[in-house]
């Protein structure tokens, strides 16, 4: 275990931010100033999320590509899910909804946009190519997720529920179970297809990816499992402080809770994925970039959101798929824009710039968006006039 310390704690420069988590706890206990606790906790979670990905990759060396792919899919969004579960326990259902939504928007617009732009600028190509068929499947799953969110939202705002306040919740729970089944089928299909492709290549004597197969793990299997547990527990501890500091930080910074939940939280949770997607694009490995950005969005929409609905059901929390009109419309338009740009199987720096600018519009929209609290009252934050 001690031999792995140099790889886990000292290999990444981001680990310089780890002490921020301890400082956040001290500040909370001594002063209770959430205006400082929130940013310090955010900074403390960034390196933990990146190291969680490292530990998952190390464990994948010992499990093979099939189980390794499932591990990466499971732990890829662990930080966001941990934060969401803590928010569920605190009854902050809107924070859960908006942070999950923000993770999808961040991956589809910010992460993918930066990957397209950086790849187009650095690779010296007019266009980069990626698997069109996989992009179409991912787009279909994202549209299915939007379909799951639309009916409960429309039922609520058109007052057409059979049983007011109950039909939408029941529909959300049913749709969530269906979405989880659909995502499980998608994972099974992807893993079995990948395994058959590898077996076919081996049968033809093709040595695809030997350079990667020659790589050796930095830590042992038991060390990887131990670090996964340690990092997950520490992220969970900091997430509790983070969730409890959101309202205080909103008041201290004079920033809407919706902006914090949709924009700031996902940027931190997706920091490691953002860096990976950009690096893959700069190496002209665009399929890997899409696997990070689109794959993460697909997981959050088809697994993360319905999973939180089911967990909320178990906790007795009325978590549903009614994300409100503004949020649902933002997600629908984002998915349509991305699906349209992916349909030809090519990318360039202009497409990347378009996605990035779309994200700026979405971020500005949530900055001026007046959200609704659980009591049905609208709250606003005094914003600077530009």
PDB file of N, CA and C in Angstrom, residues 54-72 212-225:
ATOM      1  N   UNK A  54      -7.761   7.447 -12.194  1.00  0.00           N
ATOM      2  CA  UNK A  54      -6.483   6.734 -12.268  1.00  0.00           C
ATOM      3  C   UNK A  54      -6.590   5.355 -11.620  1.00  0.00           C
ATOM      4  N   UNK A  55      -7.193   5.283 -10.435  1.00  0.00           N
ATOM      5  CA  UNK A  55      -7.342   4.004  -9.736  1.00  0.00           C
ATOM      6  C   UNK A  55      -8.218   3.038 -10.531  1.00  0.00           C
ATOM      7  N   UNK A  56      -9.249   3.574 -11.189  1.00  0.00           N
ATOM      8  CA  UNK A  56     -10.118   2.733 -12.014  1.00  0.00           C
ATOM      9  C   UNK A  56      -9.353   2.160 -13.195  1.00  0.00           C
ATOM     10  N   UNK A  57      -8.539   2.989 -13.849  1.00  0.00           N
ATOM     11  CA  UNK A  57      -7.727   2.517 -14.970  1.00  0.00           C
ATOM     12  C   UNK A  57      -6.746   1.436 -14.529  1.00  0.00           C
ATOM     13  N   UNK A  58      -6.153   1.612 -13.349  1.00  0.00           N
ATOM     14  CA  UNK A  58      -5.212   0.612 -12.837  1.00  0.00           C
ATOM     15  C   UNK A  58      -5.916  -0.716 -12.569  1.00  0.00           C
ATOM     16  N   UNK A  59      -7.119  -0.658 -12.010  1.00  0.00           N
ATOM     17  CA  UNK A  59      -7.867  -1.882 -11.742  1.00  0.00           C
ATOM     18  C   UNK A  59      -8.265  -2.575 -13.041  1.00  0.00           C
ATOM     19  N   UNK A  60      -8.513  -1.781 -14.097  1.00  0.00           N
ATOM     20  CA  UNK A  60      -8.912  -2.340 -15.389  1.00  0.00           C
ATOM     21  C   UNK A  60      -7.818  -3.207 -16.002  1.00  0.00           C
ATOM     22  N   UNK A  61      -6.549  -2.995 -15.631  1.00  0.00           N
ATOM     23  CA  UNK A  61      -5.460  -3.832 -16.125  1.00  0.00           C
ATOM     24  C   UNK A  61      -5.644  -5.293 -15.716  1.00  0.00           C
ATOM     25  N   UNK A  62      -6.284  -5.516 -14.572  1.00  0.00           N
ATOM     26  CA  UNK A  62      -6.403  -6.865 -14.023  1.00  0.00           C
ATOM     27  C   UNK A  62      -7.743  -7.516 -14.345  1.00  0.00           C
ATOM     28  N   UNK A  63      -8.651  -6.786 -14.957  1.00  0.00           N
ATOM     29  CA  UNK A  63      -9.989  -7.313 -15.205  1.00  0.00           C
ATOM     30  C   UNK A  63     -10.242  -7.634 -16.665  1.00  0.00           C
ATOM     31  N   UNK A  64      -9.394  -7.161 -17.565  1.00  0.00           N
ATOM     32  CA  UNK A  64      -9.639  -7.345 -18.976  1.00  0.00           C
ATOM     33  C   UNK A  64     -10.458  -6.209 -19.544  1.00  0.00           C
ATOM     34  N   UNK A  65     -10.521  -6.104 -20.874  1.00  0.00           N
ATOM     35  CA  UNK A  65     -11.188  -4.961 -21.508  1.00  0.00           C
ATOM     36  C   UNK A  65     -12.687  -4.893 -21.270  1.00  0.00           C
ATOM     37  N   UNK A  66     -13.349  -6.056 -21.169  1.00  0.00           N
ATOM     38  CA  UNK A  66     -14.805  -6.048 -21.009  1.00  0.00           C
ATOM     39  C   UNK A  66     -15.219  -5.495 -19.650  1.00  0.00           C
ATOM     40  N   UNK A  67     -14.691  -6.102 -18.586  1.00  0.00           N
ATOM     41  CA  UNK A  67     -15.004  -5.618 -17.240  1.00  0.00           C
ATOM     42  C   UNK A  67     -14.382  -4.247 -17.008  1.00  0.00           C
ATOM     43  N   UNK A  68     -13.220  -4.013 -17.614  1.00  0.00           N
ATOM     44  CA  UNK A  68     -12.575  -2.704 -17.486  1.00  0.00           C
ATOM     45  C   UNK A  68     -13.432  -1.591 -18.050  1.00  0.00           C
ATOM     46  N   UNK A  69     -14.071  -1.866 -19.184  1.00  0.00           N
ATOM     47  CA  UNK A  69     -14.973  -0.872 -19.758  1.00  0.00           C
ATOM     48  C   UNK A  69     -16.162  -0.602 -18.862  1.00  0.00           C
ATOM     49  N   UNK A  70     -16.667  -1.654 -18.218  1.00  0.00           N
ATOM     50  CA  UNK A  70     -17.791  -1.480 -17.292  1.00  0.00           C
ATOM     51  C   UNK A  70     -17.364  -0.686 -16.059  1.00  0.00           C
ATOM     52  N   UNK A  71     -16.142  -0.932 -15.576  1.00  0.00           N
ATOM     53  CA  UNK A  71     -15.627  -0.180 -14.430  1.00  0.00           C
ATOM     54  C   UNK A  71     -15.502   1.299 -14.758  1.00  0.00           C
ATOM     55  N   UNK A  72     -14.942   1.592 -15.940  1.00  0.00           N
ATOM     56  CA  UNK A  72     -14.797   2.989 -16.344  1.00  0.00           C
ATOM     57  C   UNK A  72     -16.150   3.664 -16.487  1.00  0.00           C
ATOM     58  N   UNK A 212      -0.679  -0.435 -26.382  1.00  0.00           N
ATOM     59  CA  UNK A 212      -1.415  -0.262 -25.138  1.00  0.00           C
ATOM     60  C   UNK A 212      -1.332  -1.512 -24.264  1.00  0.00           C
ATOM     61  N   UNK A 213      -1.367  -2.713 -24.947  1.00  0.00           N
ATOM     62  CA  UNK A 213      -1.352  -3.950 -24.182  1.00  0.00           C
ATOM     63  C   UNK A 213      -0.020  -4.188 -23.490  1.00  0.00           C
ATOM     64  N   UNK A 214       1.057  -3.577 -24.001  1.00  0.00           N
ATOM     65  CA  UNK A 214       2.373  -3.751 -23.401  1.00  0.00           C
ATOM     66  C   UNK A 214       2.557  -2.896 -22.154  1.00  0.00           C
ATOM     67  N   UNK A 215       1.626  -2.003 -21.894  1.00  0.00           N
ATOM     68  CA  UNK A 215       1.732  -1.170 -20.707  1.00  0.00           C
ATOM     69  C   UNK A 215       1.492  -2.012 -19.457  1.00  0.00           C
ATOM     70  N   UNK A 216       2.207  -1.683 -18.408  1.00  0.00           N
ATOM     71  CA  UNK A 216       2.072  -2.411 -17.144  1.00  0.00           C
ATOM     72  C   UNK A 216       1.424  -1.505 -16.111  1.00  0.00           C
ATOM     73  N   UNK A 217       0.643  -2.075 -15.202  1.00  0.00           N
ATOM     74  CA  UNK A 217       0.020  -1.246 -14.156  1.00  0.00           C
ATOM     75  C   UNK A 217       1.058  -0.700 -13.188  1.00  0.00           C
ATOM     76  N   UNK A 218       0.770   0.466 -12.636  1.00  0.00           N
ATOM     77  CA  UNK A 218       1.675   1.085 -11.664  1.00  0.00           C
ATOM     78  C   UNK A 218       1.466   0.547 -10.258  1.00  0.00           C
ATOM     79  N   UNK A 219       0.246   0.081  -9.978  1.00  0.00           N
ATOM     80  CA  UNK A 219      -0.060  -0.429  -8.638  1.00  0.00           C
ATOM     81  C   UNK A 219      -0.746  -1.781  -8.762  1.00  0.00           C
ATOM     82  N   UNK A 220      -0.776  -2.531  -7.685  1.00  0.00           N
ATOM     83  CA  UNK A 220      -1.366  -3.869  -7.705  1.00  0.00           C
ATOM     84  C   UNK A 220      -2.894  -3.805  -7.663  1.00  0.00           C
ATOM     85  N   UNK A 221      -3.523  -4.960  -7.871  1.00  0.00           N
ATOM     86  CA  UNK A 221      -4.982  -5.030  -7.866  1.00  0.00           C
ATOM     87  C   UNK A 221      -5.551  -4.656  -6.505  1.00  0.00           C
ATOM     88  N   UNK A 222      -4.981  -5.209  -5.440  1.00  0.00           N
ATOM     89  CA  UNK A 222      -5.477  -4.908  -4.091  1.00  0.00           C
ATOM     90  C   UNK A 222      -5.282  -3.435  -3.747  1.00  0.00           C
ATOM     91  N   UNK A 223      -4.166  -2.855  -4.191  1.00  0.00           N
ATOM     92  CA  UNK A 223      -3.918  -1.432  -3.942  1.00  0.00           C
ATOM     93  C   UNK A 223      -4.921  -0.565  -4.694  1.00  0.00           C
ATOM     94  N   UNK A 224      -5.250  -0.959  -5.931  1.00  0.00           N
ATOM     95  CA  UNK A 224      -6.231  -0.204  -6.715  1.00  0.00           C
ATOM     96  C   UNK A 224      -7.596  -0.221  -6.038  1.00  0.00           C
ATOM     97  N   UNK A 225      -8.008  -1.398  -5.544  1.00  0.00           N
ATOM     98  CA  UNK A 225      -9.294  -1.509  -4.852  1.00  0.00           C
ATOM     99  C   UNK A 225      -9.292  -0.674  -3.575  1.00  0.00           C
TER     100      UNK A 225
END
